[in-house]
Coordinates of C-alpha atoms in Angstrom, one line a residue:
X1 CA 201.0 70.0 84.1
X2 CA 197.8 70.1 81.3
X3 CA 198.9 71.2 78.2
X4 CA 195.7 72.8 77.8
X5 CA 193.7 75.5 79.4
X6 CA 190.6 77.1 78.9
X7 CA 189.4 81.1 79.7
X8 CA 185.8 81.4 80.2
X9 CA 185.1 85.0 80.1
X10 CA 181.7 86.2 81.2
X11 CA 180.3 89.2 80.6
X12 CA 182.3 89.1 77.1
X13 CA 180.3 92.7 76.0
X14 CA 182.3 94.6 79.1
X15 CA 183.9 97.2 77.4
X16 CA 186.6 97.9 80.2
X17 CA 187.9 94.6 80.7
X18 CA 186.8 92.3 78.1
X19 CA 189.8 93.6 75.3
X20 CA 192.2 94.0 78.2
X21 CA 191.8 90.1 79.6
X22 CA 192.0 88.6 76.2
X23 CA 195.2 91.0 75.1
X24 CA 196.5 89.8 78.2
X25 CA 196.2 86.2 77.3
X26 CA 197.5 86.5 74.3
X27 CA 200.4 88.0 74.9
X28 CA 201.2 86.0 77.7
X29 CA 204.2 83.7 76.9
X30 CA 203.7 80.9 79.4
X31 CA 200.1 80.4 78.2
X32 CA 201.4 80.7 74.6
X33 CA 203.4 77.8 74.9
X34 CA 201.0 75.6 75.9
X35 CA 199.5 72.8 72.7
X36 CA 196.2 74.4 73.3
X37 CA 194.3 77.6 74.7
X38 CA 190.9 78.3 74.6
X39 CA 189.0 81.6 75.3
X40 CA 185.6 81.0 75.8
X41 CA 183.5 83.8 75.3
X42 CA 179.8 84.3 77.0
X43 CA 177.4 87.2 77.0
X44 CA 173.3 87.3 77.3
X45 CA 173.6 89.8 74.7
X46 CA 174.1 88.3 71.4
X47 CA 175.0 91.6 68.8
X48 CA 178.2 92.7 72.2
X49 CA 179.0 89.0 71.9
X50 CA 179.7 89.3 68.4
X51 CA 181.4 92.5 68.1
X52 CA 183.4 91.2 71.0
X53 CA 184.3 87.5 69.4
X54 CA 185.5 89.4 66.4
X55 CA 187.9 91.7 68.1
X56 CA 189.4 88.6 70.0
X57 CA 189.8 86.8 66.2
X58 CA 191.4 90.2 65.1
X59 CA 193.7 90.7 68.2
X60 CA 194.9 86.9 68.0
X61 CA 195.5 87.3 64.0
X62 CA 197.5 90.6 64.6
X63 CA 199.4 88.8 67.1
X64 CA 200.0 85.4 65.2
X65 CA 198.4 83.7 68.2
X66 CA 196.1 80.8 67.3
X67 CA 193.9 79.9 70.4
X68 CA 190.7 78.1 70.1
X69 CA 188.3 81.1 70.3
X70 CA 184.7 80.3 70.9
X71 CA 181.5 82.5 72.0
X72 CA 177.9 81.5 73.3
X73 CA 174.8 83.0 74.9
X74 CA 175.2 79.6 76.9
X75 CA 176.4 79.8 80.3
X76 CA 177.0 76.2 80.9
X77 CA 179.0 75.7 77.7
X78 CA 181.2 78.3 78.1
X79 CA 181.7 77.4 81.6
X80 CA 182.4 73.6 80.8
X81 CA 186.0 72.3 81.3
X82 CA 187.1 75.8 82.5
X83 CA 190.2 76.5 84.3
X84 CA 189.4 80.3 85.0
X85 CA 185.9 81.8 84.6
X86 CA 186.4 85.7 84.4
X87 CA 183.8 87.7 85.4
X88 CA 182.7 91.5 84.2
X89 CA 179.0 91.9 84.2
X90 CA 176.3 94.6 84.3
X91 CA 173.0 95.0 82.9
X92 CA 171.7 98.8 81.3
X93 CA 174.9 99.7 83.8
X94 CA 174.0 103.7 83.8
X95 CA 170.5 103.5 83.9
X96 CA 170.6 102.1 87.3
X97 CA 173.5 103.5 88.2
X98 CA 172.0 106.9 87.8
X99 CA 169.4 105.5 89.9
X100 CA 171.6 104.7 92.2
X101 CA 173.3 108.2 92.7
X102 CA 170.3 110.6 92.3
X103 CA 167.5 108.6 94.2
X104 CA 169.5 108.4 98.0
X105 CA 170.2 111.6 97.5
X106 CA 166.7 113.1 96.3
X107 CA 165.9 111.3 100.3
X108 CA 168.8 113.2 102.0
X109 CA 171.6 110.5 102.3
X110 CA 174.6 112.2 101.6
X111 CA 176.3 109.6 99.1
X112 CA 178.9 110.0 96.2
X113 CA 178.8 108.2 92.9
X114 CA 176.8 105.2 94.7
X115 CA 178.7 102.4 92.8
X116 CA 180.2 100.5 96.0
X117 CA 179.4 102.3 99.1
X118 CA 176.1 104.3 100.6
X119 CA 172.4 102.8 99.8
X120 CA 172.9 102.9 95.9
X121 CA 176.4 100.2 96.2
X122 CA 173.5 98.3 98.4
X123 CA 171.3 98.2 95.4
X124 CA 174.2 97.7 93.2
X125 CA 175.2 94.8 94.7
X126 CA 171.5 93.0 95.1
X127 CA 171.2 93.9 91.5
X128 CA 174.7 91.5 90.5
X129 CA 174.6 89.4 93.3
X130 CA 171.9 87.1 91.9
X131 CA 173.4 86.7 88.9
X132 CA 176.9 86.0 90.1
X133 CA 175.6 83.3 91.9
X134 CA 174.3 81.8 88.7
X135 CA 177.5 81.8 87.4
X136 CA 179.2 80.4 90.6
X137 CA 176.6 77.5 90.7
X138 CA 177.6 76.7 87.3
X139 CA 181.2 76.5 88.1
X140 CA 180.4 74.3 90.6
X141 CA 178.5 72.0 88.5
X142 CA 180.6 72.1 85.4
X143 CA 184.0 73.2 86.2
X144 CA 184.6 72.5 89.8
X145 CA 188.0 73.6 90.9
X146 CA 188.2 76.1 88.8
X147 CA 189.1 79.8 89.9
X148 CA 186.5 82.5 89.6
X149 CA 188.3 86.0 88.6
X150 CA 185.6 88.6 89.7
X151 CA 186.2 92.3 88.0
X152 CA 182.3 92.9 88.8
X153 CA 181.9 95.6 91.4
X154 CA 180.4 96.0 93.7
X155 CA 184.0 93.8 94.2
X156 CA 184.2 93.5 98.3
X157 CA 180.2 93.0 98.4
X158 CA 180.1 90.4 95.6
X159 CA 183.3 88.4 96.8
X160 CA 181.8 87.9 100.2
X161 CA 178.3 86.9 98.8
X162 CA 180.1 84.4 96.6
X163 CA 182.3 83.3 99.7
X164 CA 179.4 83.0 102.3
X165 CA 176.5 81.4 99.6
X166 CA 178.8 79.1 97.5
X167 CA 181.1 77.2 97.5
X168 CA 183.7 78.2 94.4
X169 CA 187.2 79.3 94.8
X170 CA 186.9 83.1 94.1
X171 CA 189.2 86.2 94.2
X172 CA 188.2 89.6 93.4
X173 CA 190.4 92.0 91.5
X174 CA 190.4 95.4 91.2
X175 CA 193.8 98.0 90.0
X176 CA 193.0 100.6 92.8
X177 CA 196.3 100.0 94.8
X178 CA 198.2 100.9 90.8
X179 CA 196.4 103.9 91.0
X180 CA 197.3 104.6 94.2
X181 CA 201.2 104.4 93.4
X182 CA 200.7 106.3 90.7
X183 CA 199.3 109.2 93.0
X184 CA 202.6 108.4 95.7
X185 CA 204.9 109.2 92.7
X186 CA 202.8 112.3 91.5
X187 CA 203.1 113.4 94.7
X188 CA 207.0 112.3 95.9
X189 CA 208.3 113.3 92.4
X190 CA 210.0 110.0 91.8
X191 CA 209.2 107.0 89.6
X192 CA 206.7 104.7 90.5
X193 CA 208.9 101.9 90.2
X194 CA 211.1 102.5 93.4
X195 CA 208.0 102.9 95.5
X196 CA 207.3 100.1 97.7
X197 CA 204.4 99.5 99.5
X198 CA 202.5 97.7 102.4
X199 CA 198.9 98.0 102.2
X200 CA 195.4 96.9 103.4
X201 CA 191.8 98.0 103.9
X202 CA 188.6 97.7 101.5
X203 CA 188.1 97.7 97.8
X204 CA 188.1 101.5 96.8
X205 CA 189.0 102.5 100.7
X206 CA 192.4 100.8 100.9
X207 CA 195.1 102.4 102.3
X208 CA 199.0 102.3 102.3
X209 CA 200.3 101.5 105.9
X210 CA 203.6 101.9 104.9
X211 CA 206.0 103.4 101.7
X212 CA 209.5 103.2 101.2
X213 CA 212.3 103.7 98.5
X214 CA 212.9 100.2 97.2
X215 CA 216.3 101.6 96.5
X216 CA 217.6 103.1 99.6
X217 CA 215.0 101.4 102.4
X218 CA 214.1 105.4 103.1
X219 CA 210.3 105.4 105.0
X220 CA 208.9 108.0 102.5
X221 CA 206.0 109.4 104.5
X222 CA 207.9 112.3 105.8
X223 CA 208.8 113.2 102.3
X224 CA 205.0 112.5 101.1
X225 CA 203.8 114.6 103.9
X226 CA 206.1 117.4 103.2
X227 CA 205.2 117.3 99.7
X228 CA 201.6 117.5 100.1
X229 CA 201.9 120.3 102.4
X230 CA 204.0 122.1 99.7
X231 CA 201.8 121.2 96.6
X232 CA 198.7 123.7 95.3
X233 CA 195.6 123.4 97.2
X234 CA 193.5 123.4 94.5
X235 CA 195.6 121.1 91.6
X236 CA 193.5 118.4 90.8
X237 CA 190.8 118.7 93.5
X238 CA 188.5 116.2 92.2
X239 CA 191.3 113.3 92.7
X240 CA 193.5 114.5 95.1
X241 CA 191.5 117.0 97.9
X242 CA 189.8 114.5 100.3
X243 CA 193.3 111.9 100.1
X244 CA 195.2 114.6 100.9
X245 CA 192.7 115.7 103.5
X246 CA 192.7 112.3 104.8
X247 CA 196.2 111.9 105.0
X248 CA 196.6 114.9 107.2
X249 CA 193.7 112.9 109.7
X250 CA 194.9 109.9 109.7
X251 CA 198.2 109.7 109.2
X252 CA 198.2 107.4 105.7
X253 CA 197.5 107.7 102.2
X254 CA 194.2 106.2 100.8
X255 CA 193.3 105.2 97.5
X256 CA 192.4 104.9 94.6
X257 CA 190.6 108.3 94.2
X258 CA 187.5 110.8 96.0
X259 CA 184.6 109.2 94.2
X260 CA 185.6 105.8 95.7
X261 CA 187.0 106.4 98.9
X262 CA 184.4 109.3 99.6
X263 CA 181.7 106.5 99.1
X264 CA 181.9 105.0 103.0
X265 CA 181.2 108.3 104.7
X266 CA 178.9 111.6 104.6
X267 CA 181.4 114.5 105.0
X268 CA 183.4 113.5 101.4
X269 CA 180.6 115.9 99.5
X270 CA 182.5 118.9 100.1
X271 CA 185.8 117.2 98.6
X272 CA 184.6 116.5 95.3
X273 CA 183.7 119.3 93.2
X274 CA 182.1 117.3 90.2
X275 CA 179.4 115.2 92.8
X276 CA 176.3 117.9 92.0
X277 CA 177.4 117.1 87.9
X278 CA 177.3 113.8 88.2
X279 CA 174.8 112.4 86.1
X280 CA 173.2 115.7 85.7
X281 CA 169.5 116.3 84.2
X282 CA 166.9 119.0 84.6
X283 CA 164.5 117.6 86.9
X284 CA 161.5 119.9 85.3
X285 CA 162.3 118.7 81.7
X286 CA 164.6 115.8 82.2
X287 CA 162.7 112.1 82.2
X288 CA 165.8 109.8 82.1
X289 CA 164.8 106.7 83.2
X290 CA 161.3 106.9 81.9
X291 CA 162.8 107.0 78.8
X292 CA 165.9 105.0 79.0
X293 CA 168.0 107.7 78.3
X294 CA 170.5 107.9 81.4
X295 CA 172.4 110.8 81.9
X296 CA 176.0 111.3 80.7
X297 CA 177.9 110.5 84.0
X298 CA 180.5 113.2 84.7
X299 CA 183.6 110.9 87.0
X300 CA 185.9 113.8 87.6
X301 CA 185.3 117.9 86.8
X302 CA 189.0 118.3 85.7
X303 CA 189.3 115.5 83.2
X304 CA 185.6 115.1 82.0
X305 CA 184.8 118.8 81.7
X306 CA 188.0 120.5 80.5
X307 CA 187.8 121.9 77.1
X308 CA 184.3 120.5 76.6
X309 CA 182.8 122.3 73.7
X310 CA 179.5 124.0 73.9
X311 CA 178.2 122.5 70.3
X312 CA 180.5 119.2 70.2
X313 CA 180.4 117.5 67.1
X314 CA 180.2 114.3 68.0
X315 CA 178.5 113.3 71.4
X316 CA 178.9 114.5 74.6
X317 CA 181.9 116.4 75.4
X318 CA 183.0 115.7 71.3
X319 CA 183.7 111.7 72.5
X320 CA 182.9 108.9 69.9
X321 CA 179.9 107.6 71.0
X322 CA 180.5 104.3 69.2
X323 CA 180.4 100.7 71.3
X324 CA 182.5 99.2 68.3
X325 CA 185.0 101.4 68.8
X326 CA 186.2 100.2 72.0
X327 CA 186.8 96.6 70.6
X328 CA 189.0 97.9 67.5
X329 CA 192.0 95.2 67.3
X330 CA 193.6 97.9 64.9
X331 CA 193.7 100.5 66.5
X332 CA 193.8 99.1 70.4
X333 CA 197.7 99.0 72.0
X334 CA 198.6 95.3 72.4
X335 CA 200.6 96.0 75.3
X336 CA 199.9 94.4 78.9
X337 CA 196.7 96.1 80.7
X338 CA 198.7 95.9 84.4
X339 CA 195.4 93.8 85.8
X340 CA 195.9 91.1 87.7
X341 CA 193.5 88.4 86.5
X342 CA 195.9 86.6 83.6
X343 CA 199.0 86.9 86.0
X344 CA 197.1 84.9 89.0
X345 CA 196.0 82.7 86.3
X346 CA 199.7 82.1 85.2
X347 CA 200.9 81.7 88.6
X348 CA 198.0 79.1 89.3
X349 CA 198.6 76.9 86.3
X350 CA 202.0 76.8 86.2
X351 CA 203.1 77.4 89.7
X352 CA 205.2 80.3 89.2
X353 CA 204.8 82.4 92.2
X354 CA 203.9 86.2 91.8
X355 CA 204.0 88.6 93.9
X356 CA 200.1 90.5 93.3
X357 CA 199.4 94.3 94.7
X358 CA 195.7 93.3 96.0
X359 CA 193.2 90.7 96.0
X360 CA 189.9 91.1 97.3
X361 CA 189.3 87.8 99.5
X362 CA 187.5 86.8 103.2
X363 CA 189.9 88.1 106.0
X364 CA 191.5 84.8 107.7
X365 CA 193.4 86.3 110.3
X366 CA 195.5 88.5 107.7
X367 CA 194.3 91.7 108.8
X368 CA 194.7 92.7 112.8
X369 CA 192.0 94.7 114.1
X370 CA 189.5 94.2 111.1
X371 CA 186.4 91.7 111.1
X372 CA 187.3 88.2 110.6
X373 CA 185.7 87.0 107.4
X374 CA 185.0 90.2 105.7
X375 CA 186.2 90.3 102.1
X376 CA 189.1 93.1 102.6
X377 CA 192.0 94.0 100.0
X378 CA 195.1 92.6 100.6
X379 CA 198.5 92.0 99.0
X380 CA 199.0 88.6 98.2
X381 CA 201.6 85.6 96.7
X382 CA 199.8 83.4 94.0
X383 CA 200.8 79.8 93.3
X384 CA 200.2 76.7 92.2
X385 CA 198.2 76.0 95.2
X386 CA 196.3 79.0 95.2
X387 CA 195.9 82.9 96.2
X388 CA 197.5 83.5 99.8
X389 CA 197.0 86.8 101.4
X390 CA 200.0 88.4 103.1
X391 CA 199.9 89.8 106.8
X392 CA 198.8 93.3 106.9
X393 CA 199.9 95.8 109.4
X394 CA 197.2 97.2 111.3
X395 CA 195.3 100.6 110.8
X396 CA 194.6 103.2 112.9
X397 CA 191.6 102.3 115.5
X398 CA 189.3 105.7 113.2
X399 CA 189.8 103.7 110.0
X400 CA 189.8 100.4 111.5
X401 CA 186.3 101.5 113.0
X402 CA 185.4 102.9 109.4
X403 CA 186.1 99.5 107.9
X404 CA 184.6 97.3 110.3
X405 CA 180.9 99.4 109.9
X406 CA 181.4 98.2 106.1
X407 CA 181.7 95.2 107.3
X408 CA 178.3 94.5 109.3
X409 CA 177.0 96.1 106.1
X410 CA 178.2 93.5 103.9
X411 CA 176.9 90.7 106.3
X412 CA 173.5 92.1 106.3
X413 CA 173.3 92.7 102.5
X414 CA 174.3 89.3 102.0
X415 CA 171.1 88.1 104.9
X416 CA 168.8 90.3 103.2
X417 CA 169.0 88.7 99.4
X418 CA 169.5 85.1 101.3
X419 CA 166.1 85.8 103.6
X420 CA 164.3 88.1 100.7
X421 CA 164.0 90.5 103.4
X422 CA 163.9 94.7 102.9
X423 CA 163.8 95.0 107.3
X424 CA 167.3 93.2 107.0
X425 CA 168.2 95.4 104.2
X426 CA 167.0 98.8 105.9
X427 CA 169.0 97.6 108.9
X428 CA 171.8 98.2 106.4
X429 CA 170.9 101.2 105.4
X430 CA 170.3 102.8 108.9
X431 CA 174.0 101.8 109.7
X432 CA 175.3 103.4 106.8
X433 CA 177.1 106.9 107.9
X434 CA 175.3 108.5 105.1
X435 CA 171.9 108.0 106.3
X436 CA 169.4 111.0 106.8
X437 CA 166.7 109.2 108.8
X438 CA 164.4 106.0 109.3
X439 CA 161.2 107.4 107.6
X440 CA 163.7 108.9 104.5
X441 CA 165.2 105.0 104.4
X442 CA 162.3 103.5 104.0
X443 CA 161.1 105.3 101.5
X444 CA 163.6 105.2 99.5
X445 CA 164.1 101.3 100.0
X446 CA 160.4 101.3 98.7
X447 CA 161.1 103.8 95.5
X448 CA 164.2 101.9 94.9
X449 CA 162.9 98.2 94.4
X450 CA 159.8 99.9 92.7
X451 CA 162.1 101.2 90.2
X452 CA 164.6 98.4 89.8
X453 CA 162.0 95.3 90.3
X454 CA 162.7 94.1 87.0
X455 CA 166.2 93.3 87.9
X456 CA 166.2 93.0 91.5
X457 CA 165.9 89.8 93.9
X458 CA 162.6 89.7 95.4
X459 CA 162.6 91.6 98.7
X460 CA 159.7 91.7 101.3
X461 CA 159.1 93.8 104.3

């Protein structure tokens, strides 16, 4: 075993994942026992990189840790000799996400959210696939054999692109299954630590095929169905109404929540009250994309708008708009994040087998009834030999069919990128369940390609 480890954190300005990842590394006792641990931060924005570096140094000092912390805007230097390359990247996140949401809906597509599914998710993929492939090729050249651990969305589509267009060892990670277990605990009225689960599906469209009481072995699905029927029908509508309905229809609980699972079919919009408020602006007076001042993102009606003030003192909803407040080592709790990335790295580096709740990797016979080679979200075991998805239960025919459709869309998107083909993209759009018509699909593609031409790969008819 080596006595040194190097983590390259790409997208070190990420508010969601960089502080969590670095804190997890610093708190990990196994990595802390090594002779040398290096955390190399990389971001394309130098100002964000410096904020991130200052956070890492301050958190290390607070925890009395002494890793080698370096930072650079140079990708090659960051990944050279790395054991693990952790990615969480976005460019002008809400500017483009608001377009992903609004423009397809303007053309009649019944999509919500627009991050991972629907036409919005397709353009999100096409924006992030080129830089992800650039990172993968740098890993192949400067740190062959390293694991690329990805948090960037659209998770499943990007990992599928990497698996088909590069040779890098890659896994995609998300905490959606953990959100799902917390939901089960809420309805079952029992500690989540007692709930055992088996799951399979797609990122942001996962399904618990079995749930049981770890103490008694009892099948908890009968109790869940009974509890769901007893629960107030309107309580936490945005988060649970759609999941509750799908439990009644398909017999299984989906995760992580309405915004995400609802991206993969058209009728979900009736069960997300905040859909009409997401990225709200007045079209008569607002010009958010021309002004580069994107409208505020509303994820959940009950959480984001509850107690909102008419005249807030600081930012929308009274929230602190300061970017640097997230990277404050003094105020941030020094506790494990619950994300799987560093746990997987520990398992691989030290050959310590670890159960992983969900990984996004190609289906190589692990999930019966789902497309071979499609990137699915499955439980796994990680150890010194790598990451090994577990054999999964079969899903109901209707659910498996919805996932299989998305698998075809994934393949077409990868082909659209590789062939620079708007026609292949059109095929994917027309296959999507939210489609509104051929003419609208063509017009939507043309407008999106024009609005996002600075960041999209070249695509031609």
